[in-house]
Tab-separated table of C-alpha atoms and ligand atoms in Angstrom:
chain	number	residue	atom	x	y	z
A	1	MET	CA	26.932	5.035	5.528
A	2	PRO	CA	26.789	1.542	7.053
A	3	ILE	CA	23.084	1.424	6.245
A	4	LEU	CA	23.659	1.183	2.557
A	5	ARG	CA	26.768	-0.961	2.663
A	6	ARG	CA	24.751	-3.617	4.429
A	7	PHE	CA	21.761	-2.937	2.275
A	8	GLN	CA	23.742	-3.507	-0.918
A	9	SER	CA	25.320	-6.658	0.410
A	10	ARG	CA	21.877	-8.052	1.100
A	11	VAL	CA	20.708	-7.348	-2.439
A	12	LYS	CA	22.914	-10.294	-3.390
A	13	PHE	CA	21.073	-12.484	-0.916
A	14	PHE	CA	17.674	-11.361	-2.126
A	15	LYS	CA	18.704	-11.820	-5.744
A	16	ALA	CA	19.670	-15.371	-4.987
A	17	SER	CA	16.553	-16.006	-2.965
A	18	GLU	CA	12.956	-16.605	-3.879
A	19	TYR	CA	12.150	-12.907	-3.504
A	20	MET	CA	13.991	-12.095	-6.696
A	21	GLN	CA	12.971	-15.055	-8.829
A	22	PRO	CA	11.506	-14.324	-12.260
A	23	LYS	CA	8.124	-12.619	-12.098
A	24	ALA	CA	6.236	-15.777	-12.890
A	25	GLU	CA	7.529	-17.461	-9.753
A	26	VAL	CA	6.727	-14.871	-7.139
A	27	GLN	CA	3.016	-15.443	-6.908
A	28	ASN	CA	3.149	-17.119	-3.540
A	29	LEU	CA	4.917	-14.164	-2.013
A	30	LYS	CA	2.436	-11.583	-3.162
A	31	HIS	CA	-0.544	-11.708	-0.970
A	32	MET	CA	-3.029	-10.726	-3.587
A	33	ARG	CA	-6.182	-10.648	-1.523
A	34	THR	CA	-5.781	-7.538	0.520
A	35	SER	CA	-9.441	-6.585	0.504
A	36	HIS	CA	-9.762	-6.865	4.282
A	37	LEU	CA	-7.483	-3.901	4.923
A	38	VAL	CA	-10.262	-1.402	5.477
A	39	GLU	CA	-9.043	1.870	6.969
A	40	PRO	CA	-10.256	2.047	10.593
A	41	ASN	CA	-10.556	5.852	10.537
A	42	LEU	CA	-12.329	6.238	7.219
A	43	VAL	CA	-13.249	9.917	6.806
A	44	GLY	CA	-15.053	12.079	4.264
A	45	LYS	CA	-18.649	11.989	3.047
A	46	HIS	CA	-17.214	11.968	-0.464
A	47	THR	CA	-15.761	8.527	0.079
A	48	LEU	CA	-19.029	7.151	1.431
A	49	HIS	CA	-21.081	8.696	-1.392
A	50	ALA	CA	-18.641	7.443	-4.009
A	51	CYS	CA	-18.817	3.980	-2.475
A	52	LYS	CA	-22.612	3.977	-2.555
A	53	ARG	CA	-22.760	5.218	-6.144
A	54	LEU	CA	-20.188	2.745	-7.424
A	55	VAL	CA	-21.838	-0.186	-5.649
A	56	GLU	CA	-25.141	0.807	-7.271
A	57	ARG	CA	-23.446	0.982	-10.643
A	58	ILE	CA	-21.910	-2.451	-10.153
A	59	LEU	CA	-25.297	-3.936	-9.214
A	60	THR	CA	-27.043	-2.257	-12.153
A	61	HIS	CA	-24.599	-3.814	-14.609
A	62	LYS	CA	-24.084	-7.155	-12.938
A	63	GLU	CA	-25.817	-9.099	-15.708
A	64	GLU	CA	-23.494	-7.696	-18.395
A	65	LYS	CA	-20.429	-9.355	-19.807
A	66	ALA	CA	-17.231	-7.871	-18.355
A	67	TYR	CA	-18.589	-4.461	-17.349
A	68	LYS	CA	-15.796	-2.202	-16.111
A	69	VAL	CA	-15.778	0.348	-13.328
A	70	GLY	CA	-12.692	2.484	-12.668
A	71	ILE	CA	-11.167	4.476	-9.817
A	72	VAL	CA	-8.349	6.854	-10.719
A	73	GLY	CA	-6.194	9.316	-8.779
A	74	THR	CA	-2.614	10.056	-7.779
A	75	GLY	CA	-0.541	7.773	-5.549
A	76	GLY	CA	-1.631	7.655	-1.908
A	77	VAL	CA	-4.915	9.516	-2.498
A	78	GLY	CA	-7.211	6.650	-1.455
A	79	LYS	CA	-8.097	4.505	-4.506
A	80	THR	CA	-7.366	1.171	-2.841
A	81	THR	CA	-9.170	2.304	0.314
A	82	LEU	CA	-12.313	3.169	-1.660
A	83	ALA	CA	-12.111	-0.095	-3.593
A	84	GLN	CA	-11.843	-2.015	-0.293
A	85	LYS	CA	-14.918	-0.260	1.024
A	86	ILE	CA	-16.826	-1.205	-2.136
A	87	TYR	CA	-15.545	-4.775	-2.076
A	88	ASN	CA	-16.789	-5.190	1.479
A	89	ALA	CA	-20.200	-3.547	0.882
A	90	GLU	CA	-22.992	-5.629	2.382
A	91	ASN	CA	-25.243	-5.400	-0.678
A	92	LEU	CA	-22.546	-6.870	-2.942
A	93	LYS	CA	-22.397	-10.036	-0.865
A	94	GLY	CA	-23.919	-12.886	-2.827
A	95	ALA	CA	-24.547	-10.751	-5.931
A	96	PHE	CA	-21.967	-12.741	-7.928
A	97	SER	CA	-21.149	-16.419	-7.860
A	98	ASN	CA	-17.474	-15.567	-7.437
A	99	GLN	CA	-15.839	-12.474	-5.938
A	100	ALA	CA	-12.099	-11.828	-5.455
A	101	TRP	CA	-9.445	-9.177	-5.097
A	102	ILE	CA	-6.247	-9.130	-7.145
A	103	CYS	CA	-3.358	-6.779	-6.540
A	104	VAL	CA	-1.801	-6.429	-9.983
A	105	SER	CA	1.135	-3.964	-9.513
A	106	ARG	CA	3.703	-2.640	-11.913
A	107	ASP	CA	5.709	-5.837	-12.209
A	108	TYR	CA	2.796	-8.228	-12.784
A	109	SER	CA	3.336	-11.311	-14.887
A	110	ASP	CA	0.739	-12.806	-17.232
A	111	ILE	CA	1.206	-16.306	-15.864
A	112	THR	CA	0.965	-15.220	-12.226
A	113	LEU	CA	-2.209	-13.333	-12.951
A	114	LEU	CA	-3.909	-16.265	-14.664
A	115	LYS	CA	-2.842	-18.645	-11.920
A	116	GLU	CA	-4.216	-16.279	-9.307
A	117	LEU	CA	-7.550	-16.085	-11.101
A	118	LEU	CA	-7.700	-19.856	-11.355
A	119	ARG	CA	-6.979	-20.089	-7.648
A	120	ASN	CA	-9.823	-17.624	-6.996
A	121	PHE	CA	-12.139	-20.031	-8.781
A	122	GLY	CA	-10.819	-22.902	-6.687
A	123	VAL	CA	-8.759	-24.553	-9.435
A	124	HIS	CA	-5.195	-25.674	-8.932
A	125	HIS	CA	-2.784	-25.490	-11.798
A	126	GLU	CA	-0.074	-27.938	-12.781
A	127	GLN	CA	3.555	-26.935	-12.850
A	128	GLY	CA	4.831	-25.628	-16.179
A	129	GLU	CA	1.523	-24.899	-17.885
A	130	THR	CA	1.806	-22.420	-20.725
A	131	LEU	CA	-0.011	-19.131	-20.977
A	132	GLY	CA	-2.353	-20.585	-23.595
A	133	GLU	CA	-3.166	-23.611	-21.432
A	134	LEU	CA	-3.859	-21.476	-18.369
A	135	SER	CA	-6.041	-19.139	-20.405
A	136	SER	CA	-8.127	-22.008	-21.824
A	137	LYS	CA	-8.444	-23.544	-18.371
A	138	LEU	CA	-9.709	-20.248	-16.976
A	139	ALA	CA	-12.210	-19.842	-19.826
A	140	ALA	CA	-13.559	-23.331	-19.100
A	141	VAL	CA	-13.817	-22.617	-15.363
A	142	VAL	CA	-15.699	-19.331	-15.692
A	143	TRP	CA	-18.088	-20.676	-18.311
A	144	GLY	CA	-21.654	-19.787	-17.348
A	145	LYS	CA	-20.641	-18.156	-14.043
A	146	SER	CA	-20.835	-14.564	-12.839
A	147	PHE	CA	-17.894	-12.872	-11.164
A	148	PHE	CA	-16.750	-9.667	-9.511
A	149	ARG	CA	-13.040	-8.838	-9.622
A	150	VAL	CA	-11.103	-5.937	-8.236
A	151	LEU	CA	-7.904	-5.380	-10.195
A	152	ASP	CA	-6.025	-3.098	-7.837
A	153	ASP	CA	-3.111	-0.948	-8.975
A	154	VAL	CA	-3.129	-1.527	-12.723
A	155	TRP	CA	-0.307	0.135	-14.668
A	156	GLU	CA	-0.900	-1.254	-18.152
A	157	PRO	CA	-4.173	-1.866	-20.016
A	158	GLU	CA	-2.643	-5.053	-21.454
A	159	VAL	CA	-3.495	-6.713	-18.137
A	160	TRP	CA	-7.025	-6.712	-19.485
A	161	THR	CA	-6.652	-6.520	-23.263
A	162	ASN	CA	-3.959	-9.205	-23.666
A	163	VAL	CA	-4.359	-11.442	-20.654
A	164	LEU	CA	-7.790	-11.472	-19.036
A	165	ARG	CA	-10.255	-10.338	-21.699
A	166	THR	CA	-10.421	-13.547	-23.719
A	167	PRO	CA	-10.805	-16.056	-20.874
A	168	LEU	CA	-13.172	-13.884	-18.819
A	169	HIS	CA	-15.478	-13.266	-21.765
A	170	ALA	CA	-16.480	-16.907	-21.424
A	171	ALA	CA	-18.299	-16.038	-18.201
A	172	ALA	CA	-22.025	-15.393	-18.356
A	173	ALA	CA	-21.597	-12.043	-16.623
A	174	GLY	CA	-19.026	-10.132	-14.659
A	175	VAL	CA	-17.918	-6.755	-13.309
A	176	ILE	CA	-14.305	-5.652	-13.091
A	177	LEU	CA	-13.316	-2.786	-10.811
A	178	VAL	CA	-9.969	-1.307	-11.868
A	179	THR	CA	-7.893	1.072	-9.746
A	180	THR	CA	-5.086	2.932	-11.466
A	181	ARG	CA	-3.090	6.141	-11.185
A	182	HIS	CA	-3.595	6.825	-14.883
A	183	ASP	CA	-6.752	7.929	-16.639
A	184	ALA	CA	-5.421	6.611	-19.944
A	185	VAL	CA	-5.030	3.118	-18.461
A	186	ALA	CA	-8.631	3.175	-17.224
A	187	HIS	CA	-9.945	4.223	-20.631
A	188	ALA	CA	-7.799	1.749	-22.573
A	189	THR	CA	-9.082	-0.999	-20.270
A	190	GLY	CA	-12.612	-0.092	-21.314
A	191	VAL	CA	-13.762	1.907	-18.303
A	192	GLU	CA	-16.318	4.569	-19.114
A	193	ASP	CA	-16.463	7.567	-16.841
A	194	PRO	CA	-13.948	6.505	-14.169
A	195	HIS	CA	-14.413	7.830	-10.645
A	196	GLN	CA	-11.712	10.350	-9.775
A	197	VAL	CA	-10.451	10.382	-6.180
A	198	ASP	CA	-9.230	13.854	-5.292
A	199	SER	CA	-7.002	14.879	-2.426
A	200	MET	CA	-8.827	15.667	0.809
A	201	SER	CA	-10.237	19.070	1.645
A	202	ALA	CA	-8.509	20.742	4.587
A	203	GLU	CA	-11.462	19.963	6.909
A	204	VAL	CA	-11.654	16.270	6.018
A	205	GLY	CA	-7.866	15.971	6.180
A	206	TRP	CA	-7.904	17.566	9.634
A	207	GLU	CA	-10.457	15.005	10.790
A	208	LEU	CA	-8.173	12.221	9.536
A	209	LEU	CA	-5.189	13.800	11.285
A	210	TRP	CA	-6.728	14.093	14.755
A	211	LYS	CA	-8.451	10.725	14.498
A	212	SER	CA	-5.182	9.059	13.437
A	213	MET	CA	-3.528	10.674	16.462
A	214	ASN	CA	-6.293	9.347	18.730
A	215	ILE	CA	-7.040	12.848	19.988
A	216	SER	CA	-10.313	12.481	21.837
A	217	ASP	CA	-10.566	15.736	23.775
A	218	GLU	CA	-12.835	18.120	21.842
A	219	ARG	CA	-10.979	21.110	23.293
A	220	ASP	CA	-7.697	19.874	21.782
A	221	VAL	CA	-9.416	19.385	18.405
A	222	GLU	CA	-10.691	22.968	18.514
A	223	ASP	CA	-7.488	24.551	19.884
A	224	LEU	CA	-5.233	22.857	17.333
A	225	ARG	CA	-7.585	23.286	14.391
A	226	ASN	CA	-5.879	26.267	12.711
A	227	ILE	CA	-2.382	24.884	12.846
A	228	GLY	CA	-3.843	21.466	11.946
A	229	LEU	CA	-5.378	22.907	8.783
A	230	ASP	CA	-2.000	24.424	7.858
A	231	ILE	CA	-0.395	21.022	8.267
A	232	ILE	CA	-3.013	19.400	6.036
A	233	ARG	CA	-2.259	21.968	3.344
A	234	LYS	CA	1.449	21.155	3.718
A	235	CYS	CA	0.511	17.494	3.178
A	236	GLY	CA	-1.282	18.466	-0.033
A	237	GLY	CA	-4.440	16.828	1.341
A	238	LEU	CA	-2.914	13.418	0.611
A	239	PRO	CA	-4.244	10.872	3.130
A	240	LEU	CA	-1.057	8.785	3.071
A	241	ALA	CA	0.986	11.892	3.927
A	242	ILE	CA	-1.514	12.871	6.637
A	243	LYS	CA	-1.312	9.427	8.248
A	244	VAL	CA	2.467	9.340	8.499
A	245	THR	CA	2.473	12.949	9.710
A	246	ALA	CA	-0.027	12.029	12.425
A	247	ARG	CA	2.481	9.631	13.946
A	248	VAL	CA	5.322	12.150	13.818
A	249	LEU	CA	3.104	14.767	15.469
A	250	ALA	CA	2.044	12.286	18.130
A	251	THR	CA	5.594	12.432	19.500
A	252	LYS	CA	5.322	16.231	19.992
A	253	ASP	CA	3.477	18.239	22.617
A	254	LYS	CA	-0.131	18.965	21.757
A	255	THR	CA	0.432	22.711	21.598
A	256	ASP	CA	0.215	25.282	18.828
A	257	ASN	CA	3.848	26.169	19.482
A	258	ALA	CA	5.203	22.651	19.121
A	259	TRP	CA	3.192	22.067	15.948
A	260	ARG	CA	4.353	25.383	14.494
A	261	LYS	CA	7.954	24.355	15.118
A	262	PHE	CA	7.194	21.121	13.309
A	263	ILE	CA	5.724	22.925	10.310
A	264	ASN	CA	8.840	25.085	10.053
A	265	ARG	CA	11.264	22.189	9.915
A	266	SER	CA	13.662	22.348	7.019
A	267	ALA	CA	12.994	18.705	6.096
A	268	TRP	CA	9.681	19.833	4.558
A	269	SER	CA	11.568	21.484	1.768
A	270	VAL	CA	14.345	19.023	0.960
A	271	GLY	CA	14.569	19.820	-2.706
A	272	ASN	CA	16.367	16.980	-4.432
A	273	LEU	CA	13.634	14.379	-4.046
A	274	PRO	CA	11.004	13.539	-6.674
A	275	THR	CA	7.992	15.788	-6.010
A	276	GLU	CA	5.668	13.042	-4.791
A	277	LEU	CA	8.189	11.943	-2.135
A	278	ARG	CA	8.936	15.400	-0.774
A	279	GLY	CA	7.429	17.020	2.298
A	280	ALA	CA	5.489	14.826	4.695
A	281	LEU	CA	6.709	11.477	3.408
A	282	TYR	CA	10.365	12.459	3.643
A	283	LEU	CA	9.787	14.081	7.009
A	284	SER	CA	8.324	10.908	8.439
A	285	TYR	CA	11.577	9.160	7.495
A	286	ASP	CA	13.741	12.012	8.723
A	287	ASP	CA	12.013	11.854	12.101
A	288	LEU	CA	12.983	8.210	12.660
A	289	PRO	CA	15.810	7.340	15.018
A	290	HIS	CA	18.831	5.902	13.207
A	291	HIS	CA	18.143	2.254	14.018
A	292	LEU	CA	14.602	2.483	12.596
A	293	LYS	CA	15.856	4.221	9.458
A	294	GLN	CA	17.970	1.181	8.617
A	295	CYS	CA	15.092	-1.203	9.217
A	296	PHE	CA	12.720	0.922	7.147
A	297	LEU	CA	15.114	1.163	4.185
A	298	TYR	CA	15.729	-2.557	4.375
A	299	CYS	CA	12.065	-3.344	3.685
A	300	ALA	CA	12.399	-1.858	0.202
A	301	LEU	CA	14.451	-4.918	-0.745
A	302	TYR	CA	11.193	-6.811	-0.978
A	303	PRO	CA	9.429	-6.444	-4.320
A	304	GLU	CA	6.551	-3.972	-4.633
A	305	ASP	CA	3.347	-5.073	-2.912
A	306	SER	CA	4.853	-8.150	-1.307
A	307	THR	CA	3.736	-9.328	2.071
A	308	MET	CA	6.516	-9.326	4.641
A	309	SER	CA	6.487	-11.547	7.653
A	310	ARG	CA	7.383	-10.125	11.033
A	311	ASP	CA	9.489	-13.131	11.924
A	312	ASP	CA	11.518	-12.934	8.689
A	313	LEU	CA	12.184	-9.253	9.188
A	314	VAL	CA	13.200	-9.811	12.802
A	315	MET	CA	15.634	-12.513	11.741
A	316	LEU	CA	17.090	-10.466	8.888
A	317	TRP	CA	17.438	-7.246	10.898
A	318	VAL	CA	19.188	-9.125	13.702
A	319	ALA	CA	21.530	-10.794	11.185
A	320	GLU	CA	22.305	-7.384	9.671
A	321	GLY	CA	23.298	-5.988	13.043
A	322	PHE	CA	20.603	-3.286	12.923
A	323	ILE	CA	19.374	-3.984	16.417
A	324	GLU	CA	20.765	-2.062	19.360
A	325	GLU	CA	21.351	-4.158	22.458
A	326	GLN	CA	19.016	-3.455	25.334
A	327	HIS	CA	19.715	-4.604	28.827
A	328	GLY	CA	17.916	-7.796	29.769
A	329	GLN	CA	16.280	-8.248	26.393
A	330	LEU	CA	16.980	-10.587	23.487
A	331	LEU	CA	17.878	-8.918	20.195
A	332	GLU	CA	14.834	-10.610	18.648
A	333	GLU	CA	12.555	-8.997	21.219
A	334	THR	CA	13.994	-5.574	20.475
A	335	ALA	CA	13.661	-6.235	16.736
A	336	GLU	CA	9.994	-7.036	17.261
A	337	GLU	CA	9.587	-3.708	19.024
A	338	TYR	CA	11.132	-1.992	15.983
A	339	TYR	CA	8.655	-3.809	13.734
A	340	TYR	CA	5.670	-2.630	15.733
A	341	GLU	CA	7.101	0.884	15.940
A	342	LEU	CA	7.242	1.070	12.114
A	343	ILE	CA	3.634	-0.137	11.980
A	344	HIS	CA	2.645	2.384	14.639
A	345	ARG	CA	4.223	5.140	12.568
A	346	ASN	CA	2.153	4.016	9.552
A	347	LEU	CA	5.356	3.292	7.632
A	348	LEU	CA	4.375	-0.371	7.339
A	349	GLN	CA	0.760	-1.421	6.854
A	350	PRO	CA	-0.346	-4.445	8.875
A	351	ASP	CA	-2.207	-7.170	7.061
A	352	GLY	CA	-5.456	-7.354	8.991
A	353	ILE	CA	-6.217	-11.046	8.640
A	354	TYR	CA	-3.117	-12.100	10.540
A	355	PHE	CA	-3.173	-12.345	14.291
A	356	ASP	CA	-0.864	-9.875	16.017
A	357	HIS	CA	-0.066	-8.022	12.756
A	358	MET	CA	2.377	-10.773	11.917
A	359	ARG	CA	2.481	-9.747	8.284
A	360	CYS	CA	2.646	-6.362	6.683
A	361	LYS	CA	3.133	-4.474	3.441
A	362	MET	CA	4.900	-1.282	2.521
A	363	HIS	CA	2.897	1.336	0.654
A	364	ASP	CA	4.261	1.814	-2.847
A	365	LEU	CA	5.124	5.505	-2.348
A	366	LEU	CA	6.960	4.769	0.897
A	367	ARG	CA	8.824	1.960	-0.825
A	368	GLN	CA	9.779	4.367	-3.608
A	369	LEU	CA	11.024	6.792	-0.963
A	370	ALA	CA	13.122	4.060	0.653
A	371	CYS	CA	14.533	2.994	-2.741
A	372	TYR	CA	15.320	6.593	-3.599
A	373	LEU	CA	17.051	7.323	-0.304
A	374	SER	CA	19.115	4.160	-0.589
A	375	ARG	CA	20.248	5.149	-4.063
A	376	GLU	CA	21.089	8.645	-2.846
A	377	GLU	CA	23.187	7.199	-0.103
A	378	ALA	CA	24.913	4.914	-2.603
A	379	SER	CA	25.945	7.905	-4.741
A	380	GLN	CA	27.189	9.631	-1.595
A	381	ILE	CA	29.415	6.668	-0.750
A	382	ILE	CA	30.790	6.552	-4.286
A	383	LEU	CA	31.542	10.293	-4.153
A	384	GLU	CA	33.195	9.994	-0.750
A	385	ASN	CA	35.413	7.195	-1.977
B	1	ATP	N1	-11.125	8.300	3.044
B	1	ATP	C1	-10.076	7.941	3.785
B	1	ATP	N2	-10.155	7.995	5.122
B	1	ATP	C2	-9.113	7.650	5.889
B	1	ATP	N3	-7.931	7.228	5.413
B	1	ATP	C3	-7.784	7.142	4.100
B	1	ATP	C4	-8.845	7.496	3.206
B	1	ATP	N4	-8.400	7.311	1.945
B	1	ATP	C5	-7.136	6.868	2.059
B	1	ATP	N5	-6.764	6.749	3.338
B	1	ATP	C6	-5.464	6.267	3.851
B	1	ATP	O1	-4.448	6.801	3.021
B	1	ATP	C7	-3.451	5.846	2.721
B	1	ATP	C8	-3.278	5.720	1.217
B	1	ATP	O2	-4.485	5.254	0.630
B	1	ATP	P1	-4.505	4.177	-0.549
B	1	ATP	O3	-3.533	3.085	-0.293
B	1	ATP	O4	-5.939	3.796	-0.731
B	1	ATP	O5	-3.993	5.060	-1.755
B	1	ATP	P2	-3.912	4.668	-3.301
B	1	ATP	O6	-4.594	5.769	-4.036
B	1	ATP	O7	-4.418	3.298	-3.524
B	1	ATP	O8	-2.332	4.749	-3.566
B	1	ATP	P3	-1.472	3.988	-4.708
B	1	ATP	O9	-1.723	4.699	-6.003
B	1	ATP	O10	-0.045	4.190	-4.268
B	1	ATP	O11	-1.884	2.563	-4.718
B	1	ATP	C9	-3.885	4.546	3.387
B	1	ATP	O12	-3.155	4.408	4.571
B	1	ATP	C10	-5.341	4.750	3.711
B	1	ATP	O13	-5.698	4.084	4.871
B	2	MG	MG1	-3.491	1.552	-4.136
């Protein structure tokens, strides 16, 4: 119960703070260039083949005006990961005069988007410029140039049709790679034949599971294979679910028995959650010790896709009283340990360009889980009172 009480009280703080300013003002908080976050344990020939094919397609059409390529698939299936692999492909380097990554998200704002694009082209905007002014400025900047843009996590085709199409058509040539959960969004944006990312086969998922657990002994890989494959099926072949499960399993013995116990846990079938949050994602939360649960839920106060700084979180968690005292250690030091534990459990994703994982993000589905659980707890409190 105290988790949510505190959580709700902090909503007031966040509402009053920069994190909850109108959409147009949050652009500095969203770290839009997340292209460097390439998965260290990339698995599956499918992913590599898809990457190769899509890079070829991009290069074939690089002289066209605003050619679109699309990647579609359910949440957590690997669209952003594939787009990152493409974005970092060696043969794309130097193919366009300007290349950048933009994380669009559900709550994008037209102004933020245009400002971000201008920034990509090295232009700084004045305060208070209107949408029309920003759009004209962008059109003038891209004139005669060629560009490659990844628009990651697009929820509405209007991002293209209403905001970016007109200014970007001024460029001599350009390719836009769109990732979205919805086929209809890809088509309405003008993508022909989007690439569909499917959930992983049991074998590929198993490879991701043991690699994410750093299992290096071939005998272990062979001995645990059958139960491992069952676990992958329980995860629905979803790489995000497999990665969080890997960290939960890493705390168990590496035996068939211990893993079978894990697979039979009742938390797999908690029924009152939205389908996409059930099973492995919920279990990874359920497995957390109480103090980490509070810290995890707290992160959902940040808007979707924002970058969170370790030092801010440490300060806020300490102020909330989430940190348990440990003999001979400052609360801030313990809070830092909590931060790294959440990263280790794949519940927060470190931002690779920062030294020491000083900044991180929360995957959208995990944030949804945290929001959902907080709301559930709120209803519980209301009922109890
Ligand atoms: N081929 C892969 N090999 C290894 N890990 C992968 C692979 N594909 C995805 N992952 C991992 O799965 C997790 C989810 O992937 P990703 O963020 O790309 O999903 P997404 O489809 O973009 O989800 P969303 O729709 O919520 O944006 C990430 O932690 C990523 O590292
Ligand atoms: Mg994504």
